[in-house]
C-alpha cells in the first residue's frame, strides 16, 4: 500500500519535471515541527502575544503560518483586523514579546523517531542539510547534541542566511547549493504548508510529515509530493522511499 503510494509519487514528480530518473543524494530538513516538537510552543506564544490586542485569532492560525517571517505573520493579523500593516516599532515590540513567551514555555522536546529518520538517511550516504527559517539560538545549539554530525557547518541554513523566508524557494535553493546537488538529486522534509510551498518552488521532491493539528489536505494543497501522517510513520518508510527514488525511472 505505502510502497505503491511512494512509487506513484516519484513517477508523478518525474513526469512533472520532465526527468527520466532521480537520485537521493541530499535531504534538506526543516527544524521546527520536524526535528523538534516546538510548534505548540510557537503557536501558544504567538497566541498569547496577538490575542490580548483584541485581534481575533486561534492557535491553529499560527500552525498554518509556520515558517512565515515576523513581518508577514504580524501584518496578516493587522490587515485582517485593521486593514493596514503594523507600524515597524509595534511589530518589533510584538516580536520581542513573542520571543519572551516562547522562552517562558521552556525547552521543546526532540521529535520521536526523528533520530531514526536521520540514521536511515546517513546509512544511505544521503547528505543531511538543515534548512530552517528559525534563528532561535537555543534549539540551534541543541542540534549538535541531539543529532550529532548530521548538521555540521556548512550544512546548516538558518533565518540569518536568507533574504526571503519560506514560502520563497530561496532557503531550499541555498540548501541544494551547499549540498552540491541538483533539484532532482534531493528531497525536502517539511511539516508546514509554507515550507512545502518553498520546497516545491525549488523544484525538489517534497515530503510532508504531518506532525501538527492541520489536515493532510492542507499539505497536499501546498504541493507536497507525498504526506506521511507522523514522524514514526515516515521514519519506518524512509529506506523504501530512498530505494524507490534511486531505482525508478520513466
Ligand atoms: Mg516546520
Short mmCIF file of C-alpha atoms and ligand atoms in Angstrom, two decimals:
data_model
loop_
_atom_site.label_atom_id
_atom_site.label_comp_id
_atom_site.label_asym_id
_atom_site.label_seq_id
_atom_site.Cartn_x
_atom_site.Cartn_y
_atom_site.Cartn_z
CA UNK A 1 0.00 0.00 0.00
CA UNK A 2 2.60 2.53 1.12
CA UNK A 3 5.04 1.20 -1.50
CA UNK A 4 2.62 1.87 -4.36
CA UNK A 5 1.89 5.32 -2.94
CA UNK A 6 5.64 6.08 -2.89
CA UNK A 7 6.11 4.79 -6.46
CA UNK A 8 3.21 6.86 -7.76
CA UNK A 9 4.52 9.99 -6.04
CA UNK A 10 8.02 9.57 -7.51
CA UNK A 11 6.62 8.89 -11.01
CA UNK A 12 4.41 11.98 -10.81
CA UNK A 13 7.44 14.06 -9.81
CA UNK A 14 9.50 12.71 -12.75
CA UNK A 15 6.69 13.40 -15.22
CA UNK A 16 6.12 16.92 -13.91
CA UNK A 17 9.79 17.80 -14.16
CA UNK A 18 10.48 16.03 -17.44
CA UNK A 19 13.18 13.84 -15.80
CA UNK A 20 13.82 10.21 -16.66
CA UNK A 21 15.32 9.41 -13.25
CA UNK A 22 16.32 10.94 -9.94
CA UNK A 23 18.75 10.23 -7.09
CA UNK A 24 18.53 10.89 -3.38
CA UNK A 25 21.92 12.41 -2.56
CA UNK A 26 20.79 15.05 -0.08
CA UNK A 27 17.91 15.62 2.35
CA UNK A 28 17.04 19.23 3.10
CA UNK A 29 15.40 19.13 6.50
CA UNK A 30 13.23 21.67 8.28
CA UNK A 31 13.70 22.02 12.06
CA UNK A 32 10.57 23.20 13.92
CA UNK A 33 7.91 20.50 13.80
CA UNK A 34 10.25 18.02 12.07
CA UNK A 35 13.28 17.63 14.38
CA UNK A 36 11.70 19.26 17.43
CA UNK A 37 8.19 19.37 18.80
CA UNK A 38 8.50 23.12 19.05
CA UNK A 39 5.41 24.22 17.14
CA UNK A 40 2.91 24.04 20.04
CA UNK A 41 5.17 26.48 21.93
CA UNK A 42 5.46 28.84 18.96
CA UNK A 43 1.71 28.76 18.33
CA UNK A 44 0.92 29.31 22.01
CA UNK A 45 3.46 32.16 22.27
CA UNK A 46 2.04 33.90 19.19
CA UNK A 47 -1.48 33.42 20.50
CA UNK A 48 -0.55 34.94 23.89
CA UNK A 49 1.01 37.89 22.06
CA UNK A 50 -1.68 38.65 19.47
CA UNK A 51 -4.96 37.71 21.22
CA UNK A 52 -4.60 40.29 24.07
CA UNK A 53 -4.62 43.05 21.42
CA UNK A 54 -8.25 42.14 20.82
CA UNK A 55 -7.40 40.67 17.42
CA UNK A 56 -9.42 37.57 16.59
CA UNK A 57 -7.09 34.57 16.18
CA UNK A 58 -6.76 30.89 17.04
CA UNK A 59 -3.73 28.75 17.88
CA UNK A 60 -4.32 26.84 14.65
CA UNK A 61 -3.86 30.08 12.67
CA UNK A 62 -0.25 30.10 13.81
CA UNK A 63 0.35 26.47 12.86
CA UNK A 64 -0.79 27.37 9.34
CA UNK A 65 1.59 30.35 9.27
CA UNK A 66 4.58 28.32 10.44
CA UNK A 67 7.76 29.31 8.64
CA UNK A 68 6.48 32.77 7.83
CA UNK A 69 8.58 35.80 8.74
CA UNK A 70 7.78 38.10 11.69
CA UNK A 71 6.59 40.92 9.40
CA UNK A 72 4.35 38.70 7.34
CA UNK A 73 2.78 37.00 10.35
CA UNK A 74 2.02 40.19 12.27
CA UNK A 75 0.81 42.09 9.20
CA UNK A 76 -1.58 39.31 8.30
CA UNK A 77 -3.47 39.83 11.58
CA UNK A 78 -3.23 43.63 11.45
CA UNK A 79 -4.62 43.68 7.94
CA UNK A 80 -7.42 41.32 8.84
CA UNK A 81 -8.42 43.39 11.88
CA UNK A 82 -7.48 46.98 10.97
CA UNK A 83 -6.94 46.95 7.20
CA UNK A 84 -3.29 48.07 7.37
CA UNK A 85 0.20 46.79 8.21
CA UNK A 86 1.59 47.08 11.74
CA UNK A 87 3.99 50.02 12.22
CA UNK A 88 7.56 48.68 12.35
CA UNK A 89 8.11 49.66 16.00
CA UNK A 90 4.90 47.92 17.03
CA UNK A 91 5.89 44.87 15.01
CA UNK A 92 9.30 44.70 16.67
CA UNK A 93 7.82 45.09 20.16
CA UNK A 94 5.29 42.32 19.48
CA UNK A 95 8.02 40.03 18.24
CA UNK A 96 10.07 40.68 21.35
CA UNK A 97 7.05 39.69 23.41
CA UNK A 98 6.58 36.53 21.35
CA UNK A 99 10.22 35.52 21.90
CA UNK A 100 9.79 36.15 25.65
CA UNK A 101 6.70 33.93 25.67
CA UNK A 102 8.50 31.10 23.83
CA UNK A 103 11.31 31.19 26.38
CA UNK A 104 8.81 31.12 29.25
CA UNK A 105 7.26 27.95 27.82
CA UNK A 106 10.58 26.11 28.16
CA UNK A 107 12.57 23.76 26.00
CA UNK A 108 10.92 21.85 23.18
CA UNK A 109 11.45 18.10 23.05
CA UNK A 110 13.09 16.18 20.25
CA UNK A 111 10.52 14.64 17.94
CA UNK A 112 10.23 10.87 18.46
CA UNK A 113 11.75 8.84 15.60
CA UNK A 114 13.45 11.87 14.04
CA UNK A 115 16.80 10.33 15.08
CA UNK A 116 15.78 7.09 13.33
CA UNK A 117 14.98 9.07 10.17
CA UNK A 118 18.40 10.78 10.30
CA UNK A 119 20.19 7.45 10.89
CA UNK A 120 18.47 5.91 7.83
CA UNK A 121 19.40 8.87 5.64
CA UNK A 122 23.05 8.76 6.75
CA UNK A 123 23.17 4.97 6.26
CA UNK A 124 22.24 5.57 2.60
CA UNK A 125 25.00 8.21 2.26
CA UNK A 126 22.40 10.94 1.96
CA UNK A 127 23.88 14.32 2.92
CA UNK A 128 21.65 15.90 5.59
CA UNK A 129 21.21 19.69 5.47
CA UNK A 130 19.24 21.81 7.95
CA UNK A 131 17.00 24.41 6.30
CA UNK A 132 15.15 26.43 8.92
CA UNK A 133 13.63 29.89 8.98
CA UNK A 134 14.41 30.00 12.69
CA UNK A 135 17.23 31.98 14.22
CA UNK A 136 16.41 30.68 17.68
CA UNK A 137 19.77 30.08 19.35
CA UNK A 138 18.61 27.58 21.96
CA UNK A 139 17.36 24.97 19.50
CA UNK A 140 20.23 25.51 17.09
CA UNK A 141 22.70 24.81 19.92
CA UNK A 142 20.86 21.62 20.86
CA UNK A 143 21.25 20.20 17.34
CA UNK A 144 24.84 19.10 17.90
CA UNK A 145 23.84 17.13 20.99
CA UNK A 146 20.59 15.69 19.68
CA UNK A 147 21.66 14.95 16.10
CA UNK A 148 25.44 14.57 16.28
CA UNK A 149 27.34 15.04 12.99
CA UNK A 150 24.12 15.43 10.99
CA UNK A 151 24.20 19.20 10.56
CA UNK A 152 27.80 20.36 10.79
CA UNK A 153 28.68 23.63 9.09
CA UNK A 154 28.23 24.47 6.23
CA UNK A 155 25.21 22.17 6.11
CA UNK A 156 23.04 24.47 8.20
CA UNK A 157 20.88 27.26 6.79
CA UNK A 158 19.01 29.44 9.26
CA UNK A 159 16.88 32.57 9.19
CA UNK A 160 20.12 34.59 9.33
CA UNK A 161 21.33 33.28 5.97
CA UNK A 162 18.41 34.19 3.72
CA UNK A 163 16.77 37.35 2.49
CA UNK A 164 13.40 35.78 1.73
CA UNK A 165 11.94 33.20 4.06
CA UNK A 166 9.68 30.31 3.10
CA UNK A 167 7.45 30.13 1.00
CA UNK A 168 10.20 31.62 -1.19
CA UNK A 169 12.35 28.86 -2.71
CA UNK A 170 15.50 30.75 -1.61
CA UNK A 171 16.31 28.72 1.55
CA UNK A 172 15.94 25.40 -0.27
CA UNK A 173 17.87 26.60 -3.33
CA UNK A 174 20.64 27.57 -0.93
CA UNK A 175 20.40 24.10 0.64
CA UNK A 176 20.89 22.46 -2.77
CA UNK A 177 23.89 24.66 -3.41
CA UNK A 178 25.51 23.83 -0.04
CA UNK A 179 24.98 20.11 -0.65
CA UNK A 180 26.34 20.45 -4.20
CA UNK A 181 23.37 18.71 -5.79
CA UNK A 182 20.68 19.45 -8.38
CA UNK A 183 16.99 19.71 -7.51
CA UNK A 184 16.28 16.16 -8.78
CA UNK A 185 19.04 14.78 -6.53
CA UNK A 186 17.46 15.73 -3.22
CA UNK A 187 14.35 15.55 -1.07
CA UNK A 188 12.83 18.18 1.19
CA UNK A 189 11.35 17.11 4.55
CA UNK A 190 8.80 19.59 5.87
CA UNK A 191 5.79 19.76 8.17
CA UNK A 192 4.19 23.11 7.26
CA UNK A 193 2.29 24.34 4.18
CA UNK A 194 4.57 27.37 3.61
CA UNK A 195 7.66 25.18 3.89
CA UNK A 196 6.15 22.66 1.47
CA UNK A 197 5.49 25.51 -0.99
CA UNK A 198 9.14 26.57 -0.67
CA UNK A 199 10.43 23.04 -1.35
CA UNK A 200 8.15 22.61 -4.36
CA UNK A 201 9.10 26.05 -5.73
CA UNK A 202 12.76 24.99 -5.51
CA UNK A 203 11.86 22.04 -7.74
CA UNK A 204 12.65 19.41 -5.09
CA UNK A 205 10.65 16.24 -4.30
CA UNK A 206 8.88 17.36 -1.13
CA UNK A 207 7.90 15.02 1.67
CA UNK A 208 5.44 16.41 4.21
CA UNK A 209 5.33 14.83 7.63
CA UNK A 210 2.14 15.87 9.36
CA UNK A 211 3.16 16.49 12.97
CA UNK A 212 0.61 19.15 13.98
CA UNK A 213 -3.13 19.78 14.03
CA UNK A 214 -3.52 20.78 10.37
CA UNK A 215 -5.07 18.45 7.80
CA UNK A 216 -3.13 16.35 5.29
CA UNK A 217 -5.19 18.13 2.62
CA UNK A 218 -3.56 21.46 3.52
CA UNK A 219 -0.15 19.85 2.88
CA UNK A 220 -1.21 18.29 -0.43
CA UNK A 221 -2.79 21.61 -1.45
CA UNK A 222 0.57 23.28 -0.76
CA UNK A 223 2.05 20.87 -3.33
CA UNK A 224 3.55 18.05 -1.21
CA UNK A 225 4.59 15.06 -3.33
CA UNK A 226 3.70 12.70 -0.50
CA UNK A 227 2.33 13.12 3.04
CA UNK A 228 3.16 10.83 5.98
CA UNK A 229 0.86 11.09 8.97
CA UNK A 230 3.55 11.11 11.66
CA UNK A 231 7.32 11.08 12.13
CA UNK A 232 7.42 7.43 13.29
CA UNK A 233 5.44 6.52 10.15
CA UNK A 234 7.90 8.34 7.88
CA UNK A 235 10.95 7.01 9.75
CA UNK A 236 9.65 3.49 9.18
CA UNK A 237 9.44 4.00 5.41
CA UNK A 238 12.36 6.30 4.65
CA UNK A 239 14.51 3.35 3.40
CA UNK A 240 11.81 2.39 0.91
CA UNK A 241 11.45 5.97 -0.27
CA UNK A 242 15.20 6.29 -0.96
CA UNK A 243 15.32 2.92 -2.73
CA UNK A 244 12.39 3.84 -4.99
CA UNK A 245 13.88 7.26 -5.79
CA UNK A 246 17.23 5.72 -6.67
CA UNK A 247 15.88 2.94 -8.87
CA UNK A 248 12.68 4.07 -10.53
CA UNK A 249 12.82 5.60 -13.99
CA UNK A 250 10.45 6.65 -16.74
MG1 LIG B 1 8.46 23.26 10.35
#
